[in-house]
Tab-separated table of C-alpha atoms in Angstrom:
chain	number	residue	atom	x	y	z
A	1	MET	CA	77.445	36.427	91.696
A	2	THR	CA	80.531	38.292	92.833
A	3	VAL	CA	80.849	41.876	91.765
A	4	THR	CA	84.193	43.629	91.729
A	5	THR	CA	85.520	46.820	90.272
A	6	VAL	CA	88.756	46.699	88.209
A	7	GLU	CA	90.523	48.806	85.644
A	8	PRO	CA	89.828	47.658	82.108
A	9	VAL	CA	92.810	45.765	80.681
A	10	ASP	CA	94.087	46.954	77.313
A	11	ASN	CA	96.068	44.081	75.842
A	12	ASP	CA	97.329	46.328	73.071
A	13	ASP	CA	99.084	48.680	75.499
A	14	GLU	CA	102.855	48.662	74.736
A	15	SER	CA	103.604	49.336	78.410
A	16	TYR	CA	101.987	46.099	79.603
A	17	ASP	CA	104.719	43.572	80.242
A	18	GLY	CA	102.537	40.456	80.636
A	19	GLU	CA	104.268	39.191	83.770
A	20	ASP	CA	101.087	38.392	85.775
A	21	ASP	CA	99.233	35.511	84.188
A	22	GLU	CA	96.226	35.531	86.468
A	23	LEU	CA	94.267	38.013	88.585
A	24	GLU	CA	92.419	36.429	91.470
A	25	VAL	CA	89.205	38.113	92.555
A	26	LEU	CA	88.278	37.604	96.210
A	27	GLY	CA	85.590	38.913	98.522
A	28	GLU	CA	82.103	40.170	98.161
A	29	ASP	CA	82.812	43.871	98.417
A	30	VAL	CA	83.172	46.343	95.625
A	31	LYS	CA	86.706	47.823	95.603
A	32	ASP	CA	87.116	51.406	94.605
A	33	ILE	CA	90.161	52.407	92.522
A	34	GLU	CA	91.340	55.854	93.514
A	35	ASP	CA	92.876	58.270	91.085
A	36	GLU	CA	96.430	59.294	92.142
A	37	ASN	CA	95.813	62.975	91.454
A	38	ASP	CA	92.380	63.811	92.824
A	39	ASN	CA	91.375	60.608	94.648
A	40	GLU	CA	88.243	60.648	92.522
A	41	GLN	CA	86.337	57.365	92.426
A	42	HIS	CA	86.071	55.789	88.994
A	43	ALA	CA	85.495	52.218	87.928
A	44	SER	CA	84.014	49.844	85.432
A	45	GLU	CA	81.673	47.282	86.922
A	46	ILE	CA	82.296	43.803	85.664
A	47	ILE	CA	80.117	40.947	86.843
A	48	ILE	CA	82.171	37.804	87.267
A	49	PRO	CA	80.747	34.382	88.117
A	50	GLU	CA	81.805	32.887	91.439
A	51	LYS	CA	84.895	30.631	91.486
A	52	GLU	CA	86.006	32.172	88.194
A	53	THR	CA	89.150	34.179	87.643
A	54	LEU	CA	89.930	37.008	85.286
A	55	THR	CA	92.935	36.100	83.154
A	56	LYS	CA	95.136	38.562	81.439
A	57	LYS	CA	96.514	37.488	78.110
A	58	LYS	CA	100.216	37.957	77.817
A	59	LYS	CA	101.316	40.645	75.419
A	60	PHE	CA	104.385	39.656	73.438
A	61	LYS	CA	106.188	42.515	71.752
A	62	ARG	CA	106.887	41.760	68.152
A	63	LYS	CA	110.618	41.860	67.504
A	64	LYS	CA	111.608	44.699	65.261
A	65	TRP	CA	113.979	43.453	62.576
A	66	LEU	CA	116.442	45.495	60.595
A	67	THR	CA	116.410	44.259	57.018
A	68	ILE	CA	119.401	43.888	54.692
A	69	ASN	CA	119.554	43.147	50.977
A	70	LEU	CA	122.551	40.955	50.128
A	71	SER	CA	121.490	39.849	46.663
A	72	ALA	CA	124.643	41.431	45.163
A	73	CYS	CA	127.036	40.248	47.901
A	74	LYS	CA	129.001	36.992	47.644
A	75	TYR	CA	130.695	37.006	51.059
A	76	ASP	CA	129.474	34.662	53.789
A	77	SER	CA	131.296	36.794	56.347
A	78	VAL	CA	128.933	39.694	55.648
A	79	ARG	CA	125.916	37.376	56.084
A	80	ARG	CA	127.217	35.999	59.378
A	81	VAL	CA	127.919	39.442	60.794
A	82	SER	CA	124.605	40.894	59.691
A	83	ARG	CA	122.738	38.037	61.408
A	84	ARG	CA	124.685	38.575	64.618
A	85	PHE	CA	123.873	42.266	64.388
A	86	GLY	CA	120.177	41.392	64.315
A	87	MET	CA	119.423	41.823	60.626
A	88	ARG	CA	117.059	39.740	58.510
A	89	GLU	CA	118.037	39.136	54.906
A	90	VAL	CA	115.429	40.103	52.311
A	91	ALA	CA	115.151	39.895	48.541
A	92	ASP	CA	115.247	42.647	45.939
A	93	ASP	CA	111.467	42.973	45.833
A	94	GLU	CA	111.164	43.425	49.606
A	95	ASP	CA	111.644	46.556	51.695
A	96	TRP	CA	115.185	46.878	53.043
A	97	MET	CA	117.035	49.250	55.340
A	98	LEU	CA	120.567	48.398	54.216
A	99	TYR	CA	121.732	47.410	50.756
A	100	TRP	CA	125.188	45.754	50.743
A	101	THR	CA	126.755	45.172	47.343
A	102	ASP	CA	130.164	44.124	46.037
A	103	PHE	CA	129.834	46.407	43.043
A	104	SER	CA	129.858	50.129	42.356
A	105	VAL	CA	126.418	51.642	42.658
A	106	SER	CA	124.559	53.205	39.760
A	107	LEU	CA	122.867	56.593	40.007
A	108	ASP	CA	119.515	54.931	39.247
A	109	ARG	CA	119.882	52.685	42.307
A	110	VAL	CA	120.735	55.441	44.777
A	111	MET	CA	118.227	57.984	43.479
A	112	GLU	CA	115.400	55.544	44.151
A	113	MET	CA	116.408	55.081	47.787
A	114	LYS	CA	114.058	56.113	50.558
A	115	LYS	CA	115.162	58.346	53.440
A	116	TYR	CA	115.500	55.500	55.928
A	117	GLN	CA	117.642	53.329	53.606
A	118	LYS	CA	121.442	53.095	53.542
A	119	ILE	CA	123.911	51.657	51.026
A	120	ASN	CA	127.539	50.564	51.456
A	121	HIS	CA	129.003	52.636	48.578
A	122	PHE	CA	129.178	56.306	47.633
A	123	PRO	CA	128.337	57.199	44.039
A	124	GLY	CA	131.520	58.498	42.433
A	125	MET	CA	134.036	56.565	44.560
A	126	ALA	CA	135.569	55.302	41.290
A	127	GLU	CA	137.463	58.614	41.344
A	128	ILE	CA	140.021	56.975	43.616
A	129	CYS	CA	139.201	53.283	43.123
A	130	ARG	CA	139.910	53.152	39.372
A	131	LYS	CA	143.659	53.218	38.864
A	132	ASP	CA	143.469	55.660	35.958
A	133	LEU	CA	141.198	58.160	37.713
A	134	LEU	CA	143.242	57.900	40.914
A	135	ALA	CA	146.417	58.682	38.936
A	136	ARG	CA	144.823	61.668	37.185
A	137	ASN	CA	143.373	63.151	40.385
A	138	LEU	CA	146.615	62.773	42.344
A	139	ASN	CA	148.702	64.094	39.419
A	140	ARG	CA	146.459	67.149	39.268
A	141	LEU	CA	147.123	68.094	42.886
A	142	HIS	CA	150.796	67.080	42.646
A	143	LYS	CA	151.284	69.796	40.016
A	144	LEU	CA	149.924	72.369	42.460
A	145	PHE	CA	151.568	70.975	45.614
A	146	PRO	CA	154.616	68.946	44.508
A	147	LYS	CA	156.038	68.515	48.003
A	148	ASP	CA	152.771	67.890	49.829
A	149	TYR	CA	151.414	65.465	47.238
A	150	ASN	CA	154.517	63.318	46.893
A	151	ILE	CA	152.395	60.470	48.219
A	152	PHE	CA	152.222	58.094	45.231
A	153	PRO	CA	154.597	56.723	42.582
A	154	ARG	CA	154.954	58.875	39.454
A	155	SER	CA	152.137	57.706	37.161
A	156	TRP	CA	151.008	58.022	33.545
A	157	CYS	CA	147.633	57.118	32.024
A	158	LEU	CA	148.153	55.692	28.548
A	159	PRO	CA	147.600	56.423	25.761
A	160	ALA	CA	146.889	60.064	26.775
A	161	ASP	CA	150.154	60.495	28.665
A	162	TYR	CA	152.348	58.442	26.310
A	163	GLY	CA	154.376	61.460	25.129
A	164	ASP	CA	155.082	62.615	28.667
A	165	PHE	CA	156.162	59.112	29.644
A	166	GLN	CA	158.548	58.778	26.692
A	167	ALA	CA	160.122	62.162	27.430
A	168	TYR	CA	160.631	61.217	31.094
A	169	ALA	CA	161.906	57.703	30.386
A	170	ARG	CA	164.577	58.956	27.965
A	171	THR	CA	166.118	61.074	30.727
A	172	LYS	CA	165.870	58.358	33.414
A	173	LYS	CA	167.423	55.371	31.731
A	174	ASN	CA	167.955	53.253	34.868
A	175	LYS	CA	164.369	53.338	36.084
A	176	SER	CA	161.938	50.441	36.168
A	177	TYR	CA	158.204	50.687	35.493
A	178	ILE	CA	155.170	48.655	36.437
A	179	SER	CA	152.192	48.414	34.120
A	180	LYS	CA	148.632	47.851	35.389
A	181	PRO	CA	145.206	47.663	33.752
A	182	ALA	CA	142.993	50.663	34.580
A	183	SER	CA	140.399	48.677	36.496
A	184	GLY	CA	141.970	45.283	37.246
A	185	SER	CA	142.398	43.562	40.623
A	186	GLN	CA	144.237	40.737	42.388
A	187	GLY	CA	147.401	41.240	40.337
A	188	HIS	CA	145.874	40.360	36.962
A	189	GLY	CA	147.578	41.938	33.935
A	190	ILE	CA	150.494	43.441	35.871
A	191	TRP	CA	154.061	43.321	34.524
A	192	VAL	CA	157.384	45.013	35.237
A	193	THR	CA	159.774	46.385	32.627
A	194	LYS	CA	163.065	48.293	32.444
A	195	SER	CA	162.672	49.194	28.779
A	196	PHE	CA	160.313	52.032	27.840
A	197	ASN	CA	160.372	50.744	24.266
A	198	GLN	CA	158.243	47.773	25.410
A	199	VAL	CA	155.401	50.178	26.139
A	200	LYS	CA	153.307	50.683	22.989
A	201	SER	CA	151.628	53.994	22.227
A	202	GLY	CA	148.114	52.679	21.690
A	203	GLU	CA	147.811	50.551	24.841
A	204	HIS	CA	145.296	51.441	27.543
A	205	MET	CA	146.990	51.090	30.910
A	206	VAL	CA	148.350	52.882	33.941
A	207	LEU	CA	152.125	53.028	34.091
A	208	GLN	CA	153.912	53.735	37.379
A	209	GLN	CA	157.529	54.246	38.272
A	210	TYR	CA	158.595	51.166	40.195
A	211	ILE	CA	159.751	51.824	43.787
A	212	SER	CA	162.973	49.885	43.564
A	213	LYS	CA	164.134	50.459	47.155
A	214	PRO	CA	161.228	49.364	49.362
A	215	LEU	CA	161.355	48.653	53.075
A	216	LEU	CA	161.822	44.911	53.614
A	217	LEU	CA	160.696	42.397	56.219
A	218	ASP	CA	163.011	39.415	56.638
A	219	GLY	CA	164.369	40.232	53.198
A	220	PHE	CA	160.921	40.204	51.504
A	221	LYS	CA	159.060	43.074	49.842
A	222	PHE	CA	155.728	43.807	51.553
A	223	ASP	CA	152.778	46.180	51.474
A	224	LEU	CA	150.039	47.184	53.913
A	225	ARG	CA	146.323	46.533	53.456
A	226	LEU	CA	144.579	49.045	55.709
A	227	TYR	CA	140.835	49.530	56.036
A	228	VAL	CA	139.273	52.996	55.964
A	229	LEU	CA	135.640	53.712	56.771
A	230	ILE	CA	134.070	56.839	55.296
A	231	THR	CA	130.808	57.638	57.051
A	232	SER	CA	130.106	60.986	55.373
A	233	CYS	CA	131.380	62.926	52.368
A	234	ASP	CA	129.607	66.209	53.114
A	235	PRO	CA	131.334	66.957	55.406
A	236	LEU	CA	134.164	64.439	54.918
A	237	ARG	CA	134.565	62.077	57.861
A	238	LEU	CA	137.171	59.279	57.869
A	239	TYR	CA	138.064	56.436	60.239
A	240	LEU	CA	141.048	54.050	60.090
A	241	TYR	CA	140.727	50.533	61.503
A	242	GLU	CA	143.479	49.816	64.035
A	243	GLU	CA	144.288	46.355	62.722
A	244	GLY	CA	145.215	45.485	59.167
A	245	MET	CA	147.144	43.027	57.011
A	246	VAL	CA	150.764	42.973	55.953
A	247	ARG	CA	151.241	40.983	52.765
A	248	LEU	CA	154.682	39.690	51.869
A	249	ALA	CA	156.123	38.429	48.622
A	250	THR	CA	157.383	34.841	48.779
A	251	ILE	CA	160.740	35.268	46.994
A	252	LYS	CA	163.414	37.362	48.684
A	253	TYR	CA	163.744	40.758	47.069
A	254	SER	CA	166.447	42.099	44.837
A	255	GLU	CA	166.232	45.190	42.650
A	256	PRO	CA	164.778	44.661	39.164
A	257	THR	CA	167.132	43.311	36.519
A	258	ASN	CA	166.423	41.891	33.086
A	259	SER	CA	166.835	38.420	34.555
A	260	ASN	CA	164.285	38.702	37.412
A	261	LEU	CA	161.535	40.906	35.910
A	262	ASP	CA	159.278	37.863	35.427
A	263	GLU	CA	159.473	36.839	39.104
A	264	GLN	CA	155.972	37.920	40.148
A	265	CYS	CA	156.350	36.474	43.640
A	266	MET	CA	159.336	38.758	44.175
A	267	HIS	CA	157.976	42.039	42.842
A	268	LEU	CA	154.229	41.702	43.593
A	269	THR	CA	152.798	41.372	47.091
A	270	ASN	CA	149.234	40.444	46.066
A	271	TYR	CA	147.841	37.633	48.222
A	272	ALA	CA	145.992	36.195	45.220
A	273	ILE	CA	149.365	35.574	43.531
A	274	ASN	CA	151.589	34.566	46.425
A	275	LYS	CA	149.165	32.168	48.115
A	276	HIS	CA	149.825	29.620	45.357
A	277	SER	CA	153.569	29.634	46.042
A	278	SER	CA	155.089	26.649	47.815
A	279	ASP	CA	157.013	29.162	49.937
A	280	PHE	CA	153.858	30.795	51.295
A	281	ILE	CA	153.816	30.557	55.116
A	282	ARG	CA	150.524	30.672	57.013
A	283	ASP	CA	151.323	32.471	60.252
A	284	ASP	CA	149.748	35.770	61.251
A	285	ILE	CA	152.796	36.844	63.280
A	286	SER	CA	155.788	35.845	61.156
A	287	GLY	CA	154.307	34.367	57.975
A	288	SER	CA	153.502	35.642	54.494
A	289	LYS	CA	150.330	37.405	55.672
A	290	ARG	CA	150.738	39.065	59.059
A	291	ARG	CA	148.937	41.273	61.525
A	292	PHE	CA	149.657	44.972	61.089
A	293	SER	CA	149.997	45.321	64.857
A	294	ALA	CA	152.661	42.585	64.990
A	295	THR	CA	154.604	44.251	62.176
A	296	LEU	CA	154.522	47.617	63.969
A	297	GLU	CA	156.226	45.951	66.955
A	298	VAL	CA	158.955	44.628	64.653
A	299	LEU	CA	159.458	48.040	63.047
A	300	GLU	CA	159.597	49.726	66.445
A	301	GLU	CA	162.344	47.302	67.496
A	302	ARG	CA	164.260	48.403	64.393
A	303	GLY	CA	164.135	52.014	65.650
A	304	ILE	CA	161.343	53.303	63.411
A	305	ASP	CA	159.187	56.071	64.905
A	306	ILE	CA	155.744	54.417	64.936
A	307	ASP	CA	153.872	57.592	65.847
A	308	LYS	CA	155.357	59.432	62.849
A	309	LEU	CA	154.606	56.469	60.597
A	310	HIS	CA	150.982	56.458	61.731
A	311	HIS	CA	150.722	60.208	61.151
A	312	ASP	CA	152.221	59.880	57.652
A	313	ILE	CA	149.877	57.024	56.716
A	314	CYS	CA	146.841	59.033	57.835
A	315	ASP	CA	148.124	62.027	55.872
A	316	VAL	CA	148.378	59.952	52.687
A	317	ILE	CA	144.838	58.599	53.138
A	318	ILE	CA	143.273	62.014	53.818
A	319	LYS	CA	144.991	63.624	50.820
A	320	THR	CA	143.830	60.784	48.579
A	321	PHE	CA	140.200	61.419	49.556
A	322	ILE	CA	140.587	65.179	49.062
A	323	SER	CA	141.549	64.579	45.426
A	324	ALA	CA	138.119	62.987	44.833
A	325	HIS	CA	136.089	65.058	47.260
A	326	PRO	CA	134.467	67.466	44.740
A	327	ILE	CA	132.825	64.695	42.701
A	328	LEU	CA	131.835	62.732	45.833
A	329	LYS	CA	130.163	65.801	47.291
A	330	HIS	CA	128.487	66.746	44.004
A	331	ASN	CA	127.121	63.230	43.406
A	332	TYR	CA	125.882	62.881	46.964
A	333	ARG	CA	124.016	66.207	46.939
A	334	THR	CA	122.501	65.345	43.563
A	335	CYS	CA	121.303	61.867	44.567
A	336	PHE	CA	120.256	62.404	48.187
A	337	THR	CA	118.492	65.732	48.337
A	338	HIS	CA	116.055	64.513	51.035
A	339	HIS	CA	118.481	62.523	53.198
A	340	ILE	CA	119.030	65.073	55.948
A	341	LYS	CA	119.039	62.776	58.979
A	342	GLY	CA	122.477	61.266	58.747
A	343	SER	CA	124.377	59.957	55.762
A	344	ALA	CA	122.647	57.630	53.298
A	345	CYS	CA	125.985	56.043	52.382
A	346	PHE	CA	129.041	54.578	54.049
A	347	GLU	CA	131.953	52.650	52.590
A	348	ILE	CA	134.778	50.396	53.719
A	349	LEU	CA	137.781	50.852	51.451
A	350	GLY	CA	140.990	48.841	51.276
A	351	PHE	CA	144.068	51.040	50.963
A	352	ASP	CA	147.229	49.375	49.638
A	353	ILE	CA	150.248	51.275	50.949
A	354	LEU	CA	153.938	50.634	50.250
A	355	LEU	CA	156.761	51.860	52.490
A	356	ASP	CA	160.118	52.795	50.963
A	357	ARG	CA	163.412	52.152	52.743
A	358	LYS	CA	163.076	55.527	54.530
A	359	CYS	CA	159.658	54.389	55.784
A	360	ARG	CA	157.735	56.934	53.694
A	361	PRO	CA	154.274	55.654	52.759
A	362	TYR	CA	152.978	55.692	49.165
A	363	VAL	CA	149.425	54.883	48.158
A	364	ILE	CA	149.525	52.206	45.470
A	365	GLU	CA	145.815	51.695	44.927
A	366	VAL	CA	142.418	51.876	46.632
A	367	ASN	CA	139.939	48.983	46.551
A	368	HIS	CA	136.243	49.912	46.577
A	369	SER	CA	135.239	46.327	47.519
A	370	PRO	CA	138.108	44.762	49.461
A	371	SER	CA	137.895	40.996	49.779
A	372	PHE	CA	135.980	39.724	52.807
A	373	THR	CA	136.947	36.105	52.170
A	374	THR	CA	137.916	34.408	55.451
A	375	ASP	CA	140.136	31.435	54.641
A	376	ALA	CA	142.165	31.696	57.852
A	377	PRO	CA	141.335	32.415	61.526
A	378	PHE	CA	143.075	35.815	61.345
A	379	ASP	CA	141.020	36.769	58.282
A	380	LYS	CA	137.819	35.873	60.074
A	381	GLU	CA	138.760	37.834	63.199
A	382	LEU	CA	139.898	40.897	61.255
A	383	LYS	CA	137.234	41.137	58.568
A	384	GLU	CA	134.196	40.176	60.621
A	385	GLY	CA	135.392	42.541	63.356
A	386	LEU	CA	135.677	45.557	61.064
A	387	ILE	CA	132.296	44.800	59.425
A	388	MET	CA	130.595	44.543	62.833
A	389	ASP	CA	132.209	47.762	64.072
A	390	ALA	CA	131.089	49.545	60.921
A	391	LEU	CA	127.480	48.390	61.385
A	392	ASN	CA	127.549	49.514	64.993
A	393	MET	CA	128.514	53.013	63.858
A	394	LEU	CA	125.469	53.295	61.582
A	395	ASN	CA	122.672	54.877	63.581
A	396	PHE	CA	119.622	53.252	61.984
A	397	SER	CA	117.284	54.757	64.587
A	398	VAL	CA	117.982	58.306	63.427
A	399	ALA	CA	116.070	57.606	60.204
A	400	ASP	CA	113.390	55.245	61.508
A	401	ARG	CA	111.180	53.865	58.750
A	402	ARG	CA	107.876	54.697	60.458
A	403	LYS	CA	109.037	58.199	61.366
A	404	CYS	CA	110.153	58.837	57.793
A	405	VAL	CA	106.810	57.679	56.385
A	406	ASP	CA	104.875	59.805	58.900
A	407	GLU	CA	107.072	62.812	58.201
A	408	GLU	CA	106.504	62.471	54.460
A	409	LYS	CA	102.762	62.300	54.976
A	410	ARG	CA	102.882	65.399	57.171
A	411	ARG	CA	104.918	67.266	54.551
A	412	ILE	CA	102.446	66.343	51.819
A	413	ARG	CA	99.517	67.390	54.022
A	414	GLU	CA	101.113	70.756	54.807
A	415	ARG	CA	101.863	71.341	51.169
A	416	LEU	CA	98.286	70.568	50.150
A	417	MET	CA	96.926	72.880	52.845
A	418	ASN	CA	99.504	75.587	52.096
A	419	ARG	CA	100.812	75.482	55.654
A	420	THR	CA	104.369	76.594	55.092
A	421	ARG	CA	106.554	78.382	57.567
A	422	PRO	CA	107.907	81.846	56.824
A	423	LYS	CA	111.093	81.564	54.770
A	424	GLU	CA	113.352	83.189	57.353
A	425	LYS	CA	112.141	81.034	60.215
A	426	LYS	CA	112.299	77.917	58.070
A	427	GLU	CA	115.944	78.562	57.204
A	428	GLU	CA	116.823	79.148	60.855
A	429	HIS	CA	115.014	75.974	61.847
A	430	ASP	CA	116.680	73.883	59.133
A	431	GLU	CA	120.148	75.179	60.012
A	432	PHE	CA	119.592	74.431	63.702
A	433	SER	CA	118.227	70.959	62.895
A	434	GLU	CA	121.122	70.080	60.596
A	435	ALA	CA	123.655	71.172	63.211
A	436	ASN	CA	121.952	69.017	65.846
A	437	ILE	CA	121.691	66.043	63.506
A	438	ARG	CA	125.367	66.365	62.587
A	439	LYS	CA	126.436	66.584	66.234
A	440	ASN	CA	124.268	63.599	67.230
A	441	MET	CA	125.668	61.581	64.336
A	442	ASP	CA	129.261	62.414	65.298
A	443	ASP	CA	128.612	61.572	68.957
A	444	TRP	CA	126.997	58.256	68.016
A	445	GLU	CA	129.964	57.247	65.851
A	446	LEU	CA	132.555	58.129	68.500
A	447	ASN	CA	130.594	56.194	71.151
A	448	HIS	CA	130.240	53.067	68.947
A	449	ASN	CA	133.491	53.088	66.942
A	450	GLY	CA	135.009	49.847	68.226
A	451	MET	CA	138.504	49.598	66.693
A	452	TYR	CA	137.931	52.426	64.216
A	453	ARG	CA	139.813	55.643	65.016
A	454	LEU	CA	138.787	59.031	63.662
A	455	ILE	CA	141.571	60.432	61.448
A	456	TYR	CA	139.672	63.339	59.879
A	457	PRO	CA	138.537	65.804	61.068
A	458	THR	CA	140.273	65.970	64.421
A	459	GLU	CA	141.124	68.900	66.665
A	460	GLU	CA	144.718	68.737	65.381
A	461	ASN	CA	144.039	68.645	61.619
A	462	LYS	CA	140.579	70.084	60.928
A	463	THR	CA	142.043	73.213	59.302
A	464	ALA	CA	145.365	71.810	58.093
A	465	TYR	CA	143.935	70.571	54.780
A	466	ASP	CA	141.751	73.561	53.876
A	467	ARG	CA	144.013	74.774	51.054
A	468	PHE	CA	143.915	71.348	49.380
A	469	PHE	CA	140.128	71.261	49.534
A	470	GLU	CA	139.953	74.715	48.006
A	471	HIS	CA	142.153	73.931	44.991
A	472	SER	CA	140.609	70.490	44.503
A	473	GLY	CA	137.191	72.115	44.160
A	474	THR	CA	138.150	74.977	41.853
A	475	LEU	CA	139.947	72.700	39.390
A	476	PHE	CA	137.264	70.038	39.468
A	477	GLY	CA	135.936	70.565	35.936
A	478	GLU	CA	139.092	71.844	34.239
A	479	THR	CA	141.311	68.785	33.945
A	480	ALA	CA	141.760	65.646	31.923
A	481	ALA	CA	140.231	63.748	34.836
A	482	SER	CA	136.897	65.439	34.141
A	483	LYS	CA	137.014	64.253	30.526
A	484	ALA	CA	137.822	60.700	31.597
A	485	ARG	CA	135.053	60.926	34.171
A	486	GLY	CA	132.560	61.856	31.471
A	487	GLU	CA	133.686	58.956	29.291
A	488	CYS	CA	133.209	56.528	32.192
A	489	ALA	CA	129.733	57.920	32.901
A	490	ARG	CA	128.716	57.460	29.248
């Protein structure tokens, strides 16, 4: 028999990499293994038959999957990107780390979430994504700051604002108006009129003054679809994706007259409407749906200040979010009292922005679930790129599932044993921890932002909007928007 002295092999040790398949044992002597610190002899004697080798079993690390619930998502692009990101799709009855849905989230859904789970919508985002609530919130701040909040077409929510609309229309007889359903999409139910008498008092709709002198491309009316990522609402943190879509009408534009009001493909830029036109051109540089970056080059050649345009677009987006910030902040604090390690929510919103002939941007509407359909190569590149960049910015490790479970057990154990820290020290510790968590979250986002660019807060604008935040919060519960909000909640 050959006797040798070896360290016991622990196949469950995470540090063992399993590279050596076989350990050959030679010689008759007993080998001593010396400790690195005190050179003290220690060993385990193992008797091994001659001509026999000791084999180490390879240790394969089990791959750690991130799980995503896509049961309420219809887009294949989201599924493709999540797989590339390393996520495994799970069902409703399985444990998930990310819930991606095409619909607004209910309070019941978010209040049941665990600390390590994230969802792709903020509760309360309907404040800017429903056309009627968006109009009420922006009107509210426009009354306080008429010059600063001249960022959207004059709007009325019917039937509540019917009297105001009639009084205005009688003094502005040459104006045109566009009517939209409060919560519609893809151009459904939209019509243009020059006669205020066609608007009935009992109808439920949002009425906007039509921007009759828009900026044109090749003679066509167009709008911008830009993508904004909100990673936190408390504090507010906004990113704008560098690329976007420019959507053109397919009939050359002329100002509204009684003879052309029914020409939807002249007055509406919605892709869902114009794609059925025989004049629709599929070219992402010069067609009916173009790259935002290519359009900026064209506008720059026409002498437009692109830096100023970018600043003005960001300003419109930030002010739109400020109008809804009080309810977003209130809902988040109510639903996620225990989510202290990063934000439990994020959201990709589609902003539709129209430029007038002086290149001033106006927010037309905000889409809480912009289409991620990819029926063209440009769509696939743009939409899958912005989804992937958004996922990269979510730091899933900061709220690790195992850590959260262990922390909850520790908290329960301390509570049962009455081991609580002194109040003063606890508050100091919590404040320090929250500041560190916030800084780490910000650093992670800026190091993984891809084509997203931080637009708020920045060093240049972090105090520029304070007065709007202040008034938005104090008037939160005192306006017609609060009444409409309560009706929606019921």
